[in-house]
Coordinates of C-alpha atoms and ligand atoms in Angstrom, one line a residue:
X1 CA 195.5 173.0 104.6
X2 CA 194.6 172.6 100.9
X3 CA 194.2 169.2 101.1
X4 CA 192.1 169.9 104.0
X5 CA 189.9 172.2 102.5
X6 CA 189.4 169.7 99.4
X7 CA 188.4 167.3 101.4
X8 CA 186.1 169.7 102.8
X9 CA 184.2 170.4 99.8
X10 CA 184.6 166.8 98.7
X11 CA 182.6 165.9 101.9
X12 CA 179.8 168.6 101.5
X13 CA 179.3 167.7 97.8
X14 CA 178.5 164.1 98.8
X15 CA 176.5 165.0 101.5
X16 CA 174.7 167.0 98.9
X17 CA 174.5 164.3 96.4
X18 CA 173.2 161.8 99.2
X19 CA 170.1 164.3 100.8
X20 CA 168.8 165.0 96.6
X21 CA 169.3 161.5 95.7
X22 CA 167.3 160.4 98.6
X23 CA 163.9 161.9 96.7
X24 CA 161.3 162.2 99.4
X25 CA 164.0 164.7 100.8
X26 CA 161.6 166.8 97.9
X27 CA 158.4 165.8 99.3
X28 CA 156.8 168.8 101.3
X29 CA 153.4 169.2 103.3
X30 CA 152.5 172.8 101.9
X31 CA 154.0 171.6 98.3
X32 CA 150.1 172.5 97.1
X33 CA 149.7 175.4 99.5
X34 CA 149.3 178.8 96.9
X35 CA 148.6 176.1 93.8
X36 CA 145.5 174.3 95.3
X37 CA 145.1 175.5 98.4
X38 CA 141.9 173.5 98.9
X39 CA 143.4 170.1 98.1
X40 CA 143.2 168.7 101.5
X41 CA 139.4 169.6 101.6
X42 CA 138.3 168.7 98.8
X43 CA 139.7 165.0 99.3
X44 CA 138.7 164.5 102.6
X45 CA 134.9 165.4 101.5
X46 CA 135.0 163.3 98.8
X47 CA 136.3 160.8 101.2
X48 CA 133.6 161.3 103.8
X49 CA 130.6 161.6 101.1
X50 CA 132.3 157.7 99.4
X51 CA 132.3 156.1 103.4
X52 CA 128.9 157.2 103.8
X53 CA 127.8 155.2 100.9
X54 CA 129.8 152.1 101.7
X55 CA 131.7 151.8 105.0
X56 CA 134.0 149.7 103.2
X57 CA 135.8 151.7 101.1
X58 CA 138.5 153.4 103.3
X59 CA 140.2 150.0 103.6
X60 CA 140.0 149.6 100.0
X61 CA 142.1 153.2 99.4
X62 CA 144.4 151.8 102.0
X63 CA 145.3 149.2 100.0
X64 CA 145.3 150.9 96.8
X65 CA 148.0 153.0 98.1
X66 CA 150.0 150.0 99.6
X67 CA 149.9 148.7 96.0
X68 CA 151.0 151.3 94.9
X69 CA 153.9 152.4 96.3
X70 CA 155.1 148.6 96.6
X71 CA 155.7 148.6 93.1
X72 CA 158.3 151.6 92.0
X73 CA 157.5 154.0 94.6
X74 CA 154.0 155.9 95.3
X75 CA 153.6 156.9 91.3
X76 CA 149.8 156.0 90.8
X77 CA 151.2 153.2 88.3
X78 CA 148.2 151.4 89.5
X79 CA 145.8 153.7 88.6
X80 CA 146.7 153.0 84.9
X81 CA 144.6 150.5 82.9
X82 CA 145.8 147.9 80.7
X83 CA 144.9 148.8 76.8
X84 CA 145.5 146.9 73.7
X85 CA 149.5 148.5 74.0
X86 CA 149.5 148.9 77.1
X87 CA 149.9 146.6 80.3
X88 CA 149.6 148.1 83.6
X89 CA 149.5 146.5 87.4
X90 CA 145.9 146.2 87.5
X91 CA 145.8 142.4 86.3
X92 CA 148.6 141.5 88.2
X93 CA 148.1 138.4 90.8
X94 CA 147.5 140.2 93.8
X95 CA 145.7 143.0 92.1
X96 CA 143.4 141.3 89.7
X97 CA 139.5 141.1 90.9
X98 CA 140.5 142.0 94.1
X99 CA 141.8 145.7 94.7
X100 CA 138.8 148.5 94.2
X101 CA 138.5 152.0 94.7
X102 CA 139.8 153.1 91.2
X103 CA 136.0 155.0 90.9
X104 CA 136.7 157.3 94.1
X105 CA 140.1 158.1 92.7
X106 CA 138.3 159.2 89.4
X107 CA 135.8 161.6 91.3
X108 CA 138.2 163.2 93.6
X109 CA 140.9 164.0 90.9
X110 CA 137.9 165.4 88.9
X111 CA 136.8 168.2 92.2
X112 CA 140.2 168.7 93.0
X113 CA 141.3 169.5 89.1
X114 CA 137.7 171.7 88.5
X115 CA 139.3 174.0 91.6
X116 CA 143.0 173.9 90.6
X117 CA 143.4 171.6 86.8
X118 CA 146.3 170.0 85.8
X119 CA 147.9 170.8 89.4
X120 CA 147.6 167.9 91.6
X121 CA 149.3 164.5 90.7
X122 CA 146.8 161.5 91.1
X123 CA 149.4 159.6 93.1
X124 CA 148.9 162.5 95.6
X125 CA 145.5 162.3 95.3
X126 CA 146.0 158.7 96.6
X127 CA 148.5 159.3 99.5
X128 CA 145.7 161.9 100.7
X129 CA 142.8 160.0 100.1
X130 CA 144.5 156.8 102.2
X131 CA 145.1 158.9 104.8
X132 CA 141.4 159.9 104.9
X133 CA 140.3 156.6 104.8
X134 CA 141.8 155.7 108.5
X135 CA 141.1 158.5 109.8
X136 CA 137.2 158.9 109.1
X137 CA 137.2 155.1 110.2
X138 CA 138.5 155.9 113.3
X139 CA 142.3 155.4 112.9
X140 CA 144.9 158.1 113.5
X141 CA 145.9 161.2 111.0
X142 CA 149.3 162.2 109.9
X143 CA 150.5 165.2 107.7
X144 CA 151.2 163.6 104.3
X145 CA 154.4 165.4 102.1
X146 CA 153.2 165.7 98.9
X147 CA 154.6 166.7 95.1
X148 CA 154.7 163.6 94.3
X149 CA 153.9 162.6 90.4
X150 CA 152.5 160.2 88.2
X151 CA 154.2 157.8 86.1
X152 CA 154.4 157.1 83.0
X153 CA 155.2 153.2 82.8
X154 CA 153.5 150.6 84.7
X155 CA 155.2 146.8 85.6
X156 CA 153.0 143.8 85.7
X157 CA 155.9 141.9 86.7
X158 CA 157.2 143.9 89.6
X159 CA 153.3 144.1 91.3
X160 CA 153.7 140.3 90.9
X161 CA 156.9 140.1 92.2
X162 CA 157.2 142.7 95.0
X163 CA 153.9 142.0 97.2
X164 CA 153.6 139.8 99.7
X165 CA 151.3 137.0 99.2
X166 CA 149.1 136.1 102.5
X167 CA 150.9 132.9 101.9
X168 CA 153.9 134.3 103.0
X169 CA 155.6 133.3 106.3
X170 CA 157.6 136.0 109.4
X171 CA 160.6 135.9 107.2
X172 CA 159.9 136.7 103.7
X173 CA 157.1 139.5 104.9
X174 CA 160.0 141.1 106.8
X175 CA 162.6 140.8 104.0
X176 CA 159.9 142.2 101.2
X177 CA 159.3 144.8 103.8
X178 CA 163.1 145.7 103.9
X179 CA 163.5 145.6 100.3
X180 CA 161.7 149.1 100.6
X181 CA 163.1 150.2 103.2
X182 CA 160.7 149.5 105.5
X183 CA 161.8 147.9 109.1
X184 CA 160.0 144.5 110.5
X185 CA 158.9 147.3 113.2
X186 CA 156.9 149.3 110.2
X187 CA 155.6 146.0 108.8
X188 CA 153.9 144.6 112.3
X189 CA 152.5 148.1 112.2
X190 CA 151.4 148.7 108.9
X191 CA 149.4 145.0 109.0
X192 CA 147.6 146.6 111.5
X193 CA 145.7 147.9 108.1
X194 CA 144.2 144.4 108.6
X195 CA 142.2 145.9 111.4
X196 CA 139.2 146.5 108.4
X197 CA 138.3 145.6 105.1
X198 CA 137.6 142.7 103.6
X199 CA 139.1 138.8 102.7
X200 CA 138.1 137.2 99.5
X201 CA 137.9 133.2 100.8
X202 CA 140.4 131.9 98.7
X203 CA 142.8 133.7 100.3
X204 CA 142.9 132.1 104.1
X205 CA 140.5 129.0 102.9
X206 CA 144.0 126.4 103.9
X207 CA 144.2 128.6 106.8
X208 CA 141.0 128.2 108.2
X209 CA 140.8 124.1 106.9
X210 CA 144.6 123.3 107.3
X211 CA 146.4 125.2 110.1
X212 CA 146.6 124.3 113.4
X213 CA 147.5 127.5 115.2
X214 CA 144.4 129.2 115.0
X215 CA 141.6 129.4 117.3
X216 CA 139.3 126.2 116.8
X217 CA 135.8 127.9 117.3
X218 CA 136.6 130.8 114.7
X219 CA 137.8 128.1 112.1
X220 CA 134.9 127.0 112.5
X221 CA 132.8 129.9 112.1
X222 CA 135.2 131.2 108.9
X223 CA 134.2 127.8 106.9
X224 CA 130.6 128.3 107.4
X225 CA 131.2 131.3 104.5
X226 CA 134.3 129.8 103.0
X227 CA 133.5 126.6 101.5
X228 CA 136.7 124.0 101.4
X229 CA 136.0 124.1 97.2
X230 CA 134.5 126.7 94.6
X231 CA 135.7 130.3 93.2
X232 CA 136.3 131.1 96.4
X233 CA 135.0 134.9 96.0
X234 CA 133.2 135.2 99.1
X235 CA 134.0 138.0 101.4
X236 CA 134.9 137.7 105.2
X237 CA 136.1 140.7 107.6
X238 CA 139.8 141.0 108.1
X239 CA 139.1 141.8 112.0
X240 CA 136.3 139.4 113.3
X241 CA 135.5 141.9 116.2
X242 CA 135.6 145.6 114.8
X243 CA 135.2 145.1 110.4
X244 CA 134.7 149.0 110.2
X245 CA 136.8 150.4 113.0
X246 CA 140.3 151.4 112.7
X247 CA 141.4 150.2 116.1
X248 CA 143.8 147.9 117.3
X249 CA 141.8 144.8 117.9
X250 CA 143.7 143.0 114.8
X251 CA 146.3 142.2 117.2
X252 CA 144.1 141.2 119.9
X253 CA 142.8 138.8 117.3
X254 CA 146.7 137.6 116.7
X255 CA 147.0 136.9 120.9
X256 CA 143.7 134.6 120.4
X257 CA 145.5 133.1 116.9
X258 CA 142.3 134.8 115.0
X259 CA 144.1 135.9 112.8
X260 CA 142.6 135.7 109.2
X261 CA 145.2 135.8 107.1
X262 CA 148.3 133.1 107.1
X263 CA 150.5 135.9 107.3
X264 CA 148.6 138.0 109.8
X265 CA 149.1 135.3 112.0
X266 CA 152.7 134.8 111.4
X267 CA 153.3 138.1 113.3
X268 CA 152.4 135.7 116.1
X269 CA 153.2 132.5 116.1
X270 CA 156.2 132.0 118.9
X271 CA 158.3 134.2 116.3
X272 CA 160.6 137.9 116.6
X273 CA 157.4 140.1 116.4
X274 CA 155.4 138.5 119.5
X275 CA 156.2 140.9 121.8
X276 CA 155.5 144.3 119.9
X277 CA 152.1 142.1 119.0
X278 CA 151.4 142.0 122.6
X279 CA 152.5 145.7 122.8
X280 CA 150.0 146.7 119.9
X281 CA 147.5 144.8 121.3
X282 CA 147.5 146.6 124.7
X283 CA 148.8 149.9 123.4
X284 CA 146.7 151.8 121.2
X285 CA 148.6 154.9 121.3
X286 CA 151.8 153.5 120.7
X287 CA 150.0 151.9 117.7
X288 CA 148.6 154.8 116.1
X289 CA 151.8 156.8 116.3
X290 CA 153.6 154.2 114.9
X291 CA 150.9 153.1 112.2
X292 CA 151.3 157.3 111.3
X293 CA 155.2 157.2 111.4
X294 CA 155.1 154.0 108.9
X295 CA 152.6 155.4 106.8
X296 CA 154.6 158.7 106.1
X297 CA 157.8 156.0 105.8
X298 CA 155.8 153.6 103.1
X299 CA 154.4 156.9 101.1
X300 CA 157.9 158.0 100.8
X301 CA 159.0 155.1 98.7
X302 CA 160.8 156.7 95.3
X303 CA 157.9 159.3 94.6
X304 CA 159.1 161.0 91.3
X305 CA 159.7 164.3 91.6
X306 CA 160.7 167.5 90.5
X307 CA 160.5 167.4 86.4
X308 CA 160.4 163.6 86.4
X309 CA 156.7 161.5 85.6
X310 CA 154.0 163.8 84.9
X311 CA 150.6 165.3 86.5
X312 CA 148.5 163.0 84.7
X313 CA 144.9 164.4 83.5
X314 CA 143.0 161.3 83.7
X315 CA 144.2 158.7 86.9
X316 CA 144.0 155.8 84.3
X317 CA 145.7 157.2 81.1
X318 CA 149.5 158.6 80.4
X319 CA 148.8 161.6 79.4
Ligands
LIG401 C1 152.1 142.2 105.3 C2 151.7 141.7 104.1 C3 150.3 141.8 103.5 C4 149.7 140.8 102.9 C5 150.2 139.4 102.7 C6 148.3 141.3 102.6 C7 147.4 140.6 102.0 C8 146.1 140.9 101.8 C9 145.0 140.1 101.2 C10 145.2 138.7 100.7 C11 143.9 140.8 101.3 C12 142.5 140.4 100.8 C13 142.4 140.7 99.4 C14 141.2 140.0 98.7 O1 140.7 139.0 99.2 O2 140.7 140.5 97.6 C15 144.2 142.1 101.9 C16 143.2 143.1 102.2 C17 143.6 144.3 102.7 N1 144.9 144.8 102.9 FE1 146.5 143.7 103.0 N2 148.2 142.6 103.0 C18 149.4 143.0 103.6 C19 149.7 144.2 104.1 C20 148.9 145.3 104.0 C21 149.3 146.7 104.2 C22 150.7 147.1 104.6 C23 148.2 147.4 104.1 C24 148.1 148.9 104.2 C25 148.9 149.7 105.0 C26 147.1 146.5 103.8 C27 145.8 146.9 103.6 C28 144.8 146.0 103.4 C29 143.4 146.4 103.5 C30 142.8 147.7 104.0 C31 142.6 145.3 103.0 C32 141.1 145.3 102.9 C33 140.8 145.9 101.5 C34 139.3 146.0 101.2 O3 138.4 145.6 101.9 O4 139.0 146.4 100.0 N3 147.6 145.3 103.7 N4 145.5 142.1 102.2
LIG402 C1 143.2 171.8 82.0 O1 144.6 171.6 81.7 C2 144.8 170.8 80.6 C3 146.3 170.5 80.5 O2 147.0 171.6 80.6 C4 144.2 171.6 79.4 O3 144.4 170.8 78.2 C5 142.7 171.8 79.6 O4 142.3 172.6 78.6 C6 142.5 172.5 80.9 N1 141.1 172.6 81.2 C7 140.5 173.7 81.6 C8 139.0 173.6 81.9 O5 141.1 174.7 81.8
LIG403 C1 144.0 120.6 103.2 O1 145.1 119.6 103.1 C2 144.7 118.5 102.4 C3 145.8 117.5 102.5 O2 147.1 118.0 102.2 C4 144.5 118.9 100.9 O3 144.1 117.8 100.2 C5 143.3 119.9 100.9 O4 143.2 120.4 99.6 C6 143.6 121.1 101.8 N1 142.5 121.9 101.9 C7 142.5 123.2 101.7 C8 141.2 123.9 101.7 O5 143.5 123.8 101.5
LIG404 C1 153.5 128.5 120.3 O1 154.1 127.4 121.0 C2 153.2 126.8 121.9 C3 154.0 125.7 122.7 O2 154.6 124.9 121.7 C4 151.9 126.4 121.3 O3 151.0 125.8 122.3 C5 151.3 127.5 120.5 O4 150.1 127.1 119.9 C6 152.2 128.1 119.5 N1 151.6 129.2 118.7 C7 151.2 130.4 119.1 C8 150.5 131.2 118.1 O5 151.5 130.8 120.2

């Protein structure tokens, strides 16, 4: 009976341990709700106001996000900027020249902290200001848990590390994926991010000179703005159909092997993830719910919360 009862407690304690150690167990929707009430509104507006003056820069949020939670969890350690003591993920290979936005972060953490100061973590600000960025383009919304906050230490080596290159082939995409607990399911999905934005050439120039599984007449049309030599800084749209529409037409572009990207197209190339291609392609609802459900999932990597990290005051500084 005792032993029973100890084992009891035993169990109930670990069950404890296991739900707090598992930190987006902490993560709430209505974490802001009598602290800034407003938060919501205020990033979404900012949001709206930025799209209006470039249609672009909801996929460049997106990305931001996905940069940042890849590295450490969903901390803003992106946000920082490298100083003379200082080296942040900003310079980092995949990041370097290449991921934007960092202005719109600065404006909307400056109207959300003149309504509610030092309140709001900027990594919040992000996983808010992502989800605004599909849905004004189109895409599908989703309740984002929030309290997450901002780190204090960056890692150059980690960014480099722990993102997928578009080099990458089916296998090491779903492994990197895992890695963060993410499921090859969640990883078809979230690509479908590839559904706007923009390619610098250097980053699909083999593809579109070197591979054979892609369509013949959109290689074709891709080198006419992506010469075979040069810096290689000329932009293409990551969905040849739909650049500024969150829909599902990447994955049509997969069936017709237009996909940009080496590793968009891996998701399709007589590989494991064919058929929920095909699915996505034809489905949009099951897409958008499962775009949603692996959004939540990826914004849920090890936030720091509770009295851990900080609420920084200015996105790009340690406080
Ligand atoms: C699966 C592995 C992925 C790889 C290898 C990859 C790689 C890339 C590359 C190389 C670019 C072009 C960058 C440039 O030329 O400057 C890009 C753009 C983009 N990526 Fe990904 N990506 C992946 C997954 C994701 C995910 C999970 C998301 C978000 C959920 C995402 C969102 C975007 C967006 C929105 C753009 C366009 C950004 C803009 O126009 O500013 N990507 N990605
Ligand atoms: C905002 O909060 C910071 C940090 O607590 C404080 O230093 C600053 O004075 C506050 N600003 C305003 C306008 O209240
Ligand atoms: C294509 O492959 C050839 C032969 O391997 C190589 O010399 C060339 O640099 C490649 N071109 C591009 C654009 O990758
Ligand atoms: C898959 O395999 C078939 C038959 O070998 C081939 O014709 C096709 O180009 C391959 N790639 C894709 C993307 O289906």
């Amino acid at each position: 009976m005792a032993s029973l009862r100890y084992s009891f407690v035993t169990l109930s304690i670990v069950t404890l341990l296991v739900i707090s150690s598992c930190g987006n167990a902490q993560l709430s929707p209505t974490f802001y709700a009598s602290t800034c009430p407003n938060v919501q509104l205020i990033v979404r507006n900012a949001v709206r106001e930025a799209i209006n003056q470039e249609l672009r820069i909801g996929a460049s949020i997106l990305r931001l996000f996905f940069h940042d939670c890849f590295v450490n969890g969903c901390d803003g350690s992106l946000l920082l900027d490298d100083t003379n003591t200082f080296t942040g993920e900003k310079n980092a290979f995949p990041n370097r020249n290449s991921v934007r936005g960092f202005e719109l972060i600065d404006t909307i953490k400056a109207r959300v902290d003149a309504a509610c100061n030092a309140t709001v973590s900027c990594a919040d600000i992000l996983a808010l200001a992502a989800k605004d960025g599909v849905g004004l383009m189109g895409g599908p919304t989703w309740t984002v848990p929030l309290g997450r906050r901002d780190a204090r230490t960056a890692s150059q080596s980690a960014a480099n590390a722990q993102i997928p290159a578009p080099s990458a082939n089916l296998a090491t995409l779903i492994s990197m994926f895992a890695a963060k607990g993410l499921s090859a399911r969640d990883m078809v999905a979230l690509s479908g991010a590839h559904t706007f934005g923009f390619a610098q050439c250097s980053t699909f120039r083999t593809r579109i000179y070197n591979e054979t599984n892609i369509d013949p007449v959109f290689a074709a049309n891709r080198r006419g703005t992506c010469p075979p030599s040069g810096d290689g800084t000329n932009l293409v749209a990551l969905d040849i159909q739909t650049p500024n529409r969150f829909d599902n037409n990447y994955y049509t572009n997969l069936l017709n092997r237009r996909g940009l990207l080496h590793s968009d197209q891996e998701l399709f190339n007589n590989g494991s993830q064919d058929a929920l291609v095909r699915v996505y392609g034809s489905d949009l609802a099951t897409f958008r719910s499962d775009f949603a459900a692996a959004m939540i999932r990826m914004g849920n990597i090890s936030p720091l919360t509770g009295t851990n990290g900080e609420i920084r005051r200015n996105c790009r500084v340690v406080n």
